[in-house]
Amino acid sequence: MANAQVQPSSERVRLVEDRLRNLAVNVPGLNQKVQMNVSNVSVQEFLRALAQSNNLNINIDPSLNFKVFNNFTNETALNVLLFLTKEYGLDINFIGTIMSVTKVQEPKPVIPIHQVNVKYNSANNTLSVELNNDTLSQVAKKITMLSGKNVVVPNALLGKKVTAFLSDAPFESALEKLAYANDLKVVKTNDNVYVFEGLAEGEELYINSDKTTAIRRNPKPLNTAGGGSSGNFRLSNRIMQGKKLLSVDAVNVPILELVKNAAQEINTSYFLYSDIKGTISSRVNDITFDNLLSSIFQGTEYTYRVENGIYLIGDRKIEGLRSHKLLQLQNRSIDTIQNMIPAEWKKGVEIKEFREQNTILLSGSSPQIAEIESYVKQLDKLVPMVLIEVTLIDIRKGKNVKTGISAGVSDSVKRGGTIFPGIDYTFGANSINDFLSKLGKNNSINLGRVTPNFYVSLSALESNSNVDIRSVPKLSTLNGHVANLSIGSKRYYSTKTQNVTGSLTSSTIVTEQFTPVDANLEIKIKPQVSGDNQVTLNIKVDISDFIGDPPPNAPPPTSTSKFESIVRARNEDMIVLGGLERTESVESGSGVPFLSRVPILKWLFSSRSKSNNKVVTVVFIKPTIIY
């Protein structure tokens, strides 16, 4: 290595000597001898003196600033220049007869390029690093080249030295741990670029409750308003699923200070429209800034509103902080929803109805509106409709017996009738006279004759009936509402009122009024659908019916039966309600006084009727849930 360094210097001196000797042919001053005795003289002054004494053209590099301590006697200028060239490491170049004296450029040492030890496994997306005081910019460059993922270093951190050792760590986790080990933080932007950043003032790295690295602000002692006791708080944030989440640990901290620092922690913009008073103590993890503000301002006179990503904070009465929300109900009516909203929630919130659109307008603070909106959406569920099929079966069994003889005088009585299977026959005057004359011939007794308008009716009837009446109405109602079914008939009876008005000539006014009487089968059913698709039915049955035939202009007699029950059935099950039974017995008769009660004779001087009816009602109910 020593020979290698000396050989270039000897070669340089030899080349300079050859150039000087060639120049000496045309410049005789190089061969002239000089007498120079100098001490602590700059090389520039020395060479200028040599050039003047020997009539030489010498250009001196201004950077030459060393001192000369030599004594030259009877030595040529050429040898003096060669001595300086060799002794002080100079070089002489020529342009014509001009000699340029410069310092020889020292060869720059070759520094081997340090290779950053980074490995990336694309199959598993893992990163391995072995760094020891490496430049962060070179590390980021190597990671980007190997992984194809952009890693950016700000100008202020380009020369930052980092040290870390990781083996096959997940890519994002490796970057976080690399930043953690070197008091840095790494942020992933929305376009998937990883940016290393330095810690801001008051920030520190720590391991959170999830055993992951995170950043938080150092605990800050604060003096509460009025110089009272101090409060402490700690703030940290992390990003989960693209959302910035805050963790707060505060004791007796002014609300205003907590809001300001929380906004600074997540780097969000805000406006304060009024002073915020009061203190708060809180400990919460992983909460969004919106939820933090809602929790802090709950029950206070302050609120917030977000507009274009900027939080507007202040007194909820200030114009501009009130929010508006239209809630269109999908399944419920606005009447029922309004009554269900707690009165405490309505304070400070104006609620208006738009019945045409089944919509309500909420106007007030954003947190209150959000709370009411969430509550209404939980109530606004699809209300099941219940289809109720009611099958009514009336089984009527009756027996009627009518016997007797009736006679009278009338011009409009129809003669004739039936004699089989039952006797119901009316005899006229001619038939009766023929019968009487035949009895007189046989017995030699003259019984006389009847008038031409005379008639005799003979009745001996017995009838049985068996009637089956079926009706299948279908009703639909919403869950929790009553479905009402009413089937029946109506009869009227007459009431006459006679009024006499007194005057010179009295007059009588007769008023006839018809009063209705109802006989109905009424069923009321209230379904209640449970979560397991079973239906609880509250059933009320009210049956009224007419009994027999009343006297003329008398109210018709009625019978009433009531039934009430609560049953539970599965969807589309059939429910049977039986045992609704009614029995009707009616006896009536007319005849000649005294004779109508004498045995045997009573059949000739009276008429009687007797009826027995039995009615059984069976109700089948089938509920079907419809969504």
CSV table of C-alpha atoms in Angstrom, one decimal, residues 113-513:
chain,number,residue,atom,x,y,z
A,113,ILE,CA,-22.5,1.6,0.8
A,114,HIS,CA,-24.2,0.4,3.9
A,115,GLN,CA,-27.1,-2.0,3.0
A,116,VAL,CA,-30.2,-1.6,5.1
A,117,ASN,CA,-31.2,-5.1,6.3
A,118,VAL,CA,-34.9,-5.3,5.5
A,119,LYS,CA,-36.9,-8.4,4.3
A,120,TYR,CA,-40.5,-8.6,3.1
A,121,ASN,CA,-42.6,-11.8,2.8
A,122,SER,CA,-45.3,-11.0,0.3
A,123,ALA,CA,-47.1,-14.3,0.8
A,124,ASN,CA,-47.7,-13.6,4.5
A,125,ASN,CA,-47.4,-9.8,4.3
A,126,THR,CA,-44.8,-9.8,7.1
A,127,LEU,CA,-41.7,-7.6,7.6
A,128,SER,CA,-38.3,-8.5,9.1
A,129,VAL,CA,-35.8,-5.7,10.0
A,130,GLU,CA,-32.4,-5.7,11.6
A,131,LEU,CA,-31.5,-2.0,12.0
A,132,ASN,CA,-28.7,-0.4,14.0
A,133,ASN,CA,-28.4,3.3,13.8
A,134,ASP,CA,-29.8,3.3,10.2
A,135,THR,CA,-31.2,6.4,8.5
A,136,LEU,CA,-35.0,6.4,8.6
A,137,SER,CA,-35.2,7.7,5.0
A,138,GLN,CA,-33.1,4.7,3.7
A,139,VAL,CA,-35.2,2.3,5.8
A,140,ALA,CA,-38.5,3.7,4.4
A,141,LYS,CA,-37.1,3.6,0.8
A,142,LYS,CA,-36.1,-0.1,1.2
A,143,ILE,CA,-39.5,-1.1,2.7
A,144,THR,CA,-41.3,0.7,-0.1
A,145,MET,CA,-39.2,-1.0,-2.8
A,146,LEU,CA,-39.6,-4.5,-1.3
A,147,SER,CA,-43.3,-4.3,-0.3
A,148,GLY,CA,-44.7,-2.0,-3.0
A,149,LYS,CA,-46.5,-0.1,-0.2
A,150,ASN,CA,-45.7,3.6,0.1
A,151,VAL,CA,-43.9,4.7,3.3
A,152,VAL,CA,-43.3,8.4,3.6
A,153,VAL,CA,-40.8,10.3,5.8
A,154,PRO,CA,-41.2,14.1,6.3
A,155,ASN,CA,-38.1,16.3,5.7
A,156,ALA,CA,-37.6,16.9,9.4
A,157,LEU,CA,-37.1,13.1,9.9
A,158,LEU,CA,-35.0,12.2,6.9
A,159,GLY,CA,-31.8,12.0,8.9
A,160,LYS,CA,-33.4,10.3,11.9
A,161,LYS,CA,-31.4,7.3,13.1
A,162,VAL,CA,-33.5,4.3,14.0
A,163,THR,CA,-32.7,0.9,15.6
A,164,ALA,CA,-35.0,-2.1,15.8
A,165,PHE,CA,-35.0,-5.8,15.4
A,166,LEU,CA,-38.2,-7.6,14.2
A,167,SER,CA,-38.7,-11.0,12.7
A,168,ASP,CA,-41.7,-11.9,10.5
A,169,ALA,CA,-44.0,-9.3,12.1
A,170,PRO,CA,-47.3,-8.3,10.3
A,171,PHE,CA,-46.6,-5.3,8.1
A,172,GLU,CA,-48.6,-2.7,9.9
A,173,SER,CA,-47.7,-4.0,13.3
A,174,ALA,CA,-44.0,-4.0,12.3
A,175,LEU,CA,-44.2,-0.3,11.3
A,176,GLU,CA,-46.0,0.6,14.6
A,177,LYS,CA,-43.4,-1.2,16.6
A,178,LEU,CA,-40.5,0.4,14.6
A,179,ALA,CA,-42.0,3.8,15.3
A,180,TYR,CA,-42.6,2.9,19.0
A,181,ALA,CA,-39.0,1.8,19.5
A,182,ASN,CA,-37.7,5.1,18.2
A,183,ASP,CA,-40.1,7.6,19.8
A,184,LEU,CA,-42.1,8.0,16.5
A,185,LYS,CA,-45.6,7.4,15.4
A,186,VAL,CA,-46.9,6.1,12.1
A,187,VAL,CA,-50.2,7.2,10.5
A,188,LYS,CA,-52.0,5.4,7.7
A,189,THR,CA,-53.8,7.9,5.4
A,190,ASN,CA,-57.0,7.3,3.6
A,191,ASP,CA,-55.2,6.4,0.4
A,192,ASN,CA,-53.2,3.7,2.2
A,193,VAL,CA,-49.9,5.6,2.6
A,194,TYR,CA,-47.9,5.1,5.8
A,195,VAL,CA,-46.4,8.3,7.2
A,196,PHE,CA,-43.9,8.5,10.0
A,197,GLU,CA,-44.3,11.5,12.3
A,198,GLY,CA,-42.6,12.8,15.3
A,199,LEU,CA,-44.4,13.0,18.7
A,200,ALA,CA,-46.2,16.3,19.2
A,201,GLU,CA,-45.8,18.3,22.4
A,202,GLY,CA,-47.2,16.6,25.4
A,203,GLU,CA,-47.6,13.2,23.6
A,204,GLU,CA,-46.1,10.0,24.8
A,205,LEU,CA,-46.1,6.4,23.7
A,206,TYR,CA,-47.6,3.6,25.9
A,207,ILE,CA,-49.1,0.2,25.9
A,208,ASN,CA,-52.9,0.4,26.2
A,209,SER,CA,-55.4,-2.0,27.8
A,210,ASP,CA,-55.5,-4.0,24.6
A,211,LYS,CA,-51.8,-4.7,24.9
A,212,THR,CA,-51.1,-2.6,21.7
A,213,THR,CA,-49.0,0.5,21.3
A,214,ALA,CA,-50.9,3.8,21.4
A,215,ILE,CA,-50.3,7.5,21.9
A,216,ARG,CA,-51.6,9.6,24.7
A,217,ARG,CA,-51.1,13.1,26.1
A,218,ASN,CA,-49.2,13.5,29.3
A,219,PRO,CA,-51.3,14.1,32.4
A,220,LYS,CA,-52.0,17.8,32.8
A,221,PRO,CA,-52.7,19.5,36.1
A,222,LEU,CA,-55.3,22.2,35.7
A,223,ASN,CA,-56.6,24.8,38.0
A,224,THR,CA,-60.4,25.0,38.0
A,225,ALA,CA,-62.1,28.3,37.7
A,226,GLY,CA,-61.9,30.5,40.8
A,227,GLY,CA,-58.6,29.1,42.0
A,228,GLY,CA,-60.2,26.0,43.5
A,229,SER,CA,-58.8,22.5,43.7
A,230,SER,CA,-56.9,21.3,40.6
A,231,GLY,CA,-58.1,18.6,38.3
A,232,ASN,CA,-56.1,16.0,36.2
A,233,PHE,CA,-56.9,14.4,33.0
A,234,ARG,CA,-55.3,12.0,30.5
A,235,LEU,CA,-56.2,11.7,26.8
A,236,SER,CA,-55.2,9.1,24.2
A,237,ASN,CA,-56.5,8.1,20.8
A,238,ARG,CA,-56.3,5.3,18.4
A,239,ILE,CA,-57.9,4.4,15.0
A,240,MET,CA,-60.1,1.4,14.7
A,241,GLN,CA,-61.9,0.5,11.5
A,242,GLY,CA,-61.1,3.9,10.1
A,243,LYS,CA,-62.6,5.7,13.2
A,244,LYS,CA,-60.7,7.9,15.7
A,245,LEU,CA,-61.5,6.7,19.2
A,246,LEU,CA,-60.7,8.5,22.4
A,247,SER,CA,-59.9,7.3,25.9
A,248,VAL,CA,-60.4,9.8,28.7
A,249,ASP,CA,-59.4,9.7,32.3
A,250,ALA,CA,-60.5,12.9,33.9
A,251,VAL,CA,-61.1,14.0,37.5
A,252,ASN,CA,-62.8,17.3,38.3
A,253,VAL,CA,-61.7,18.8,35.0
A,254,PRO,CA,-63.4,21.9,33.5
A,255,ILE,CA,-65.7,20.8,30.6
A,256,LEU,CA,-64.2,23.5,28.3
A,257,GLU,CA,-60.6,22.3,28.8
A,258,LEU,CA,-61.6,18.7,28.2
A,259,VAL,CA,-63.5,19.6,25.0
A,260,LYS,CA,-60.6,21.6,23.7
A,261,ASN,CA,-58.0,19.0,24.4
A,262,ALA,CA,-60.1,16.2,23.0
A,263,ALA,CA,-60.6,18.1,19.8
A,264,GLN,CA,-56.9,18.7,19.5
A,265,GLU,CA,-56.2,15.0,20.2
A,266,ILE,CA,-58.0,13.9,17.1
A,267,ASN,CA,-57.1,17.0,15.1
A,268,THR,CA,-60.6,18.2,14.5
A,269,SER,CA,-61.9,21.7,14.0
A,270,TYR,CA,-64.4,23.5,16.2
A,271,PHE,CA,-66.1,26.8,17.0
A,272,LEU,CA,-67.1,27.9,20.5
A,273,TYR,CA,-70.1,30.2,20.5
A,274,SER,CA,-70.4,30.6,24.2
A,275,ASP,CA,-68.5,30.1,27.4
A,276,ILE,CA,-68.9,26.5,28.8
A,277,LYS,CA,-69.0,26.3,32.5
A,278,GLY,CA,-68.9,23.4,34.9
A,279,THR,CA,-66.5,20.5,35.7
A,280,ILE,CA,-66.7,16.8,35.0
A,281,SER,CA,-65.1,13.5,36.1
A,282,SER,CA,-65.1,10.7,33.6
A,283,ARG,CA,-63.2,7.5,32.7
A,284,VAL,CA,-64.1,6.0,29.4
A,285,ASN,CA,-62.3,4.0,26.7
A,286,ASP,CA,-62.6,4.0,22.9
A,287,ILE,CA,-65.4,6.6,22.5
A,288,THR,CA,-66.0,8.7,19.4
A,289,PHE,CA,-65.7,12.5,19.7
A,290,ASP,CA,-69.5,12.8,19.0
A,291,ASN,CA,-70.4,10.4,21.7
A,292,LEU,CA,-68.1,12.1,24.1
A,293,LEU,CA,-69.7,15.5,23.5
A,294,SER,CA,-73.2,14.0,23.8
A,295,SER,CA,-72.3,12.4,27.1
A,296,ILE,CA,-70.6,15.6,28.5
A,297,PHE,CA,-73.5,17.9,27.5
A,298,GLN,CA,-76.2,15.4,28.6
A,299,GLY,CA,-78.5,17.3,31.1
A,300,THR,CA,-76.7,20.6,30.5
A,301,GLU,CA,-77.7,23.7,28.6
A,302,TYR,CA,-75.0,23.1,26.0
A,303,THR,CA,-75.1,21.3,22.7
A,304,TYR,CA,-73.1,20.9,19.5
A,305,ARG,CA,-73.8,20.5,15.8
A,306,VAL,CA,-71.5,19.2,13.0
A,307,GLU,CA,-71.5,21.2,9.8
A,308,ASN,CA,-69.0,20.4,7.0
A,309,GLY,CA,-66.8,18.5,9.4
A,310,ILE,CA,-66.6,21.4,11.8
A,311,TYR,CA,-68.1,21.2,15.3
A,312,LEU,CA,-70.2,24.1,16.4
A,313,ILE,CA,-70.4,24.1,20.2
A,314,GLY,CA,-72.3,26.4,22.6
A,315,ASP,CA,-75.6,27.1,24.4
A,316,ARG,CA,-78.4,25.1,22.9
A,317,LYS,CA,-80.6,28.2,22.6
A,318,ILE,CA,-78.2,30.0,20.2
A,319,GLU,CA,-79.5,30.3,16.7
A,320,GLY,CA,-77.6,28.0,14.3
A,321,LEU,CA,-77.0,25.3,16.9
A,322,ARG,CA,-80.5,23.9,16.6
A,323,SER,CA,-80.8,21.0,14.3
A,324,HIS,CA,-83.8,19.8,12.4
A,325,LYS,CA,-84.8,16.3,11.5
A,326,LEU,CA,-87.7,14.8,9.5
A,327,LEU,CA,-88.8,11.4,10.7
A,328,GLN,CA,-91.2,9.6,8.4
A,329,LEU,CA,-92.8,6.7,10.2
A,330,GLN,CA,-93.1,3.5,8.3
A,331,ASN,CA,-95.3,1.3,10.4
A,332,ARG,CA,-96.9,3.4,13.2
A,333,SER,CA,-99.1,6.4,13.2
A,334,ILE,CA,-97.8,9.7,14.6
A,335,ASP,CA,-100.6,9.8,17.2
A,336,THR,CA,-99.4,6.7,19.0
A,337,ILE,CA,-95.7,7.6,18.6
A,338,GLN,CA,-96.1,11.2,20.1
A,339,ASN,CA,-97.8,9.8,23.2
A,340,MET,CA,-94.9,7.3,23.8
A,341,ILE,CA,-92.1,9.9,23.7
A,342,PRO,CA,-91.2,10.7,27.4
A,343,ALA,CA,-92.1,14.2,28.4
A,344,GLU,CA,-88.6,14.8,29.8
A,345,TRP,CA,-87.1,14.2,26.3
A,346,LYS,CA,-89.5,16.7,24.8
A,347,LYS,CA,-88.2,19.6,26.8
A,348,GLY,CA,-86.3,22.0,24.5
A,349,VAL,CA,-87.4,20.0,21.4
A,350,GLU,CA,-90.2,21.3,19.2
A,351,ILE,CA,-92.3,18.5,17.6
A,352,LYS,CA,-94.6,19.2,14.7
A,353,GLU,CA,-96.9,16.8,12.8
A,354,PHE,CA,-97.5,16.3,9.1
A,355,ARG,CA,-100.4,13.9,9.1
A,356,GLU,CA,-100.6,13.8,5.3
A,357,GLN,CA,-97.1,12.2,5.1
A,358,ASN,CA,-97.2,10.5,8.5
A,359,THR,CA,-94.1,12.5,9.4
A,360,ILE,CA,-92.9,14.4,12.4
A,361,LEU,CA,-90.4,17.3,12.4
A,362,LEU,CA,-88.0,17.5,15.3
A,363,SER,CA,-86.3,20.9,16.0
A,364,GLY,CA,-83.8,21.2,18.9
A,365,SER,CA,-80.3,20.2,19.9
A,366,SER,CA,-78.6,17.4,18.0
A,367,PRO,CA,-78.1,15.0,20.9
A,368,GLN,CA,-81.7,15.2,22.0
A,369,ILE,CA,-82.9,14.8,18.4
A,370,ALA,CA,-80.6,11.8,18.0
A,371,GLU,CA,-81.9,10.3,21.2
A,372,ILE,CA,-85.6,10.7,20.2
A,373,GLU,CA,-84.9,9.5,16.7
A,374,SER,CA,-83.3,6.3,18.0
A,375,TYR,CA,-86.2,5.8,20.4
A,376,VAL,CA,-88.8,6.3,17.7
A,377,LYS,CA,-87.0,3.9,15.3
A,378,GLN,CA,-87.2,1.2,17.9
A,379,LEU,CA,-90.9,1.7,18.3
A,380,ASP,CA,-91.6,2.1,14.6
A,381,LYS,CA,-91.7,-1.6,13.9
A,382,LEU,CA,-94.0,-3.5,11.6
A,383,VAL,CA,-97.3,-4.1,13.5
A,384,PRO,CA,-98.7,-7.6,12.7
A,385,MET,CA,-102.2,-7.8,11.4
A,386,VAL,CA,-104.4,-10.7,12.5
A,387,LEU,CA,-107.0,-12.2,10.2
A,388,ILE,CA,-109.8,-13.7,12.3
A,389,GLU,CA,-112.0,-16.3,10.6
A,390,VAL,CA,-115.2,-16.7,12.7
A,391,THR,CA,-117.4,-19.7,11.9
A,392,LEU,CA,-120.9,-19.5,13.5
A,393,ILE,CA,-123.2,-22.5,13.6
A,394,ASP,CA,-126.7,-22.2,15.1
A,395,ILE,CA,-128.5,-25.5,15.6
A,396,ARG,CA,-132.2,-25.0,16.2
A,397,LYS,CA,-134.6,-27.9,17.3
A,398,GLY,CA,-138.2,-27.1,17.9
A,399,LYS,CA,-141.6,-28.7,18.5
A,400,ASN,CA,-145.0,-26.9,18.1
A,401,VAL,CA,-148.5,-28.3,18.9
A,402,LYS,CA,-151.6,-26.3,18.1
A,403,THR,CA,-155.2,-27.7,18.8
A,404,GLY,CA,-158.7,-26.2,19.2
A,405,ILE,CA,-161.9,-25.0,17.6
A,406,SER,CA,-162.6,-21.4,16.8
A,407,ALA,CA,-165.9,-19.9,15.3
A,408,GLY,CA,-167.0,-16.5,14.2
A,409,VAL,CA,-168.7,-14.4,11.6
A,410,SER,CA,-166.6,-12.7,8.9
A,411,ASP,CA,-166.9,-11.8,5.2
A,412,SER,CA,-163.2,-12.3,4.4
A,413,VAL,CA,-162.4,-15.7,5.9
A,414,LYS,CA,-160.9,-18.1,3.5
A,415,ARG,CA,-162.7,-21.5,3.4
A,416,GLY,CA,-160.9,-24.8,3.1
A,417,GLY,CA,-157.5,-26.0,4.3
A,418,THR,CA,-155.5,-29.1,4.9
A,419,ILE,CA,-156.4,-32.3,6.7
A,420,PHE,CA,-153.2,-34.2,6.3
A,421,PRO,CA,-150.5,-34.5,7.7
A,422,GLY,CA,-152.1,-32.1,10.2
A,423,ILE,CA,-155.6,-30.7,10.4
A,424,ASP,CA,-156.0,-27.0,9.7
A,425,TYR,CA,-159.4,-26.6,8.1
A,426,THR,CA,-162.0,-23.8,8.0
A,427,PHE,CA,-165.7,-24.7,7.4
A,428,GLY,CA,-168.1,-22.2,5.8
A,429,ALA,CA,-171.9,-21.7,6.5
A,430,ASN,CA,-173.0,-24.1,3.8
A,431,SER,CA,-170.9,-26.9,5.1
A,432,ILE,CA,-172.1,-26.4,8.6
A,433,ASN,CA,-175.8,-26.2,7.6
A,434,ASP,CA,-175.4,-29.5,5.6
A,435,PHE,CA,-173.9,-31.1,8.6
A,436,LEU,CA,-176.6,-29.9,10.9
A,437,SER,CA,-179.4,-31.0,8.6
A,438,LYS,CA,-177.9,-34.5,8.4
A,439,LEU,CA,-177.8,-34.7,12.2
A,440,GLY,CA,-181.5,-33.7,12.3
A,441,LYS,CA,-182.7,-36.4,9.9
A,442,ASN,CA,-181.0,-39.1,11.8
A,443,ASN,CA,-182.3,-38.0,15.2
A,444,SER,CA,-185.5,-36.3,14.2
A,445,ILE,CA,-184.2,-33.2,15.9
A,446,ASN,CA,-184.0,-29.8,14.1
A,447,LEU,CA,-180.8,-28.0,15.2
A,448,GLY,CA,-181.5,-24.9,13.0
A,449,ARG,CA,-179.2,-23.1,10.6
A,450,VAL,CA,-176.3,-20.6,10.8
A,451,THR,CA,-176.0,-17.3,9.1
A,452,PRO,CA,-174.3,-17.1,5.7
A,453,ASN,CA,-171.1,-15.4,7.1
A,454,PHE,CA,-170.5,-17.9,9.8
A,455,TYR,CA,-167.4,-20.1,9.9
A,456,VAL,CA,-165.7,-22.7,12.1
A,457,SER,CA,-161.9,-23.4,12.1
A,458,LEU,CA,-160.6,-26.7,13.3
A,459,SER,CA,-156.9,-27.1,14.2
A,460,ALA,CA,-154.9,-30.1,15.2
A,461,LEU,CA,-151.2,-29.6,14.2
A,462,GLU,CA,-147.9,-30.9,15.4
A,463,SER,CA,-144.6,-29.9,13.8
A,464,ASN,CA,-140.9,-30.6,14.4
A,465,SER,CA,-138.0,-28.5,13.1
A,466,ASN,CA,-134.3,-29.0,12.9
A,467,VAL,CA,-132.4,-26.0,11.4
A,468,ASP,CA,-128.6,-25.7,10.9
A,469,ILE,CA,-127.5,-22.1,10.2
A,470,ARG,CA,-123.9,-21.5,9.2
A,471,SER,CA,-122.0,-18.2,8.6
A,472,VAL,CA,-118.3,-17.6,8.0
A,473,PRO,CA,-117.4,-13.9,8.4
A,474,LYS,CA,-113.7,-12.8,8.2
A,475,LEU,CA,-112.3,-9.9,10.2
A,476,SER,CA,-108.9,-8.2,10.1
A,477,THR,CA,-107.4,-6.0,12.8
A,478,LEU,CA,-104.1,-4.7,13.9
A,479,ASN,CA,-102.3,-6.3,16.8
A,480,GLY,CA,-103.8,-5.0,20.1
A,481,HIS,CA,-106.9,-3.6,18.5
A,482,VAL,CA,-110.5,-4.9,18.9
A,483,ALA,CA,-112.4,-6.6,16.0
A,484,ASN,CA,-116.1,-6.4,16.4
A,485,LEU,CA,-118.7,-8.7,14.7
A,486,SER,CA,-122.4,-8.1,15.1
A,487,ILE,CA,-125.1,-10.3,13.4
A,488,GLY,CA,-128.8,-10.0,14.2
A,489,SER,CA,-132.3,-8.7,13.5
A,490,LYS,CA,-134.5,-5.9,14.6
A,491,ARG,CA,-138.2,-5.7,15.4
A,492,TYR,CA,-140.5,-2.8,16.1
A,493,TYR,CA,-143.4,-2.3,18.3
A,494,SER,CA,-145.9,0.5,18.2
A,495,THR,CA,-146.6,3.1,20.9
A,496,LYS,CA,-149.6,5.4,20.5
A,497,THR,CA,-149.9,8.6,22.3
A,498,GLN,CA,-153.2,10.6,22.4
A,499,ASN,CA,-153.1,14.3,23.0
A,500,VAL,CA,-156.3,16.5,23.5
A,501,THR,CA,-155.9,20.1,22.8
A,502,GLY,CA,-158.3,22.4,24.6
A,503,SER,CA,-159.9,25.4,22.8
A,504,LEU,CA,-163.4,26.4,21.7
A,505,THR,CA,-163.6,23.2,19.8
A,506,SER,CA,-161.4,20.4,21.3
A,507,SER,CA,-159.3,18.2,19.0
A,508,THR,CA,-157.6,14.9,19.6
A,509,ILE,CA,-154.1,14.1,18.1
A,510,VAL,CA,-153.0,10.5,18.1
A,511,THR,CA,-149.2,10.0,17.6
A,512,GLU,CA,-147.9,6.5,16.8
A,513,GLN,CA,-144.2,5.8,17.3
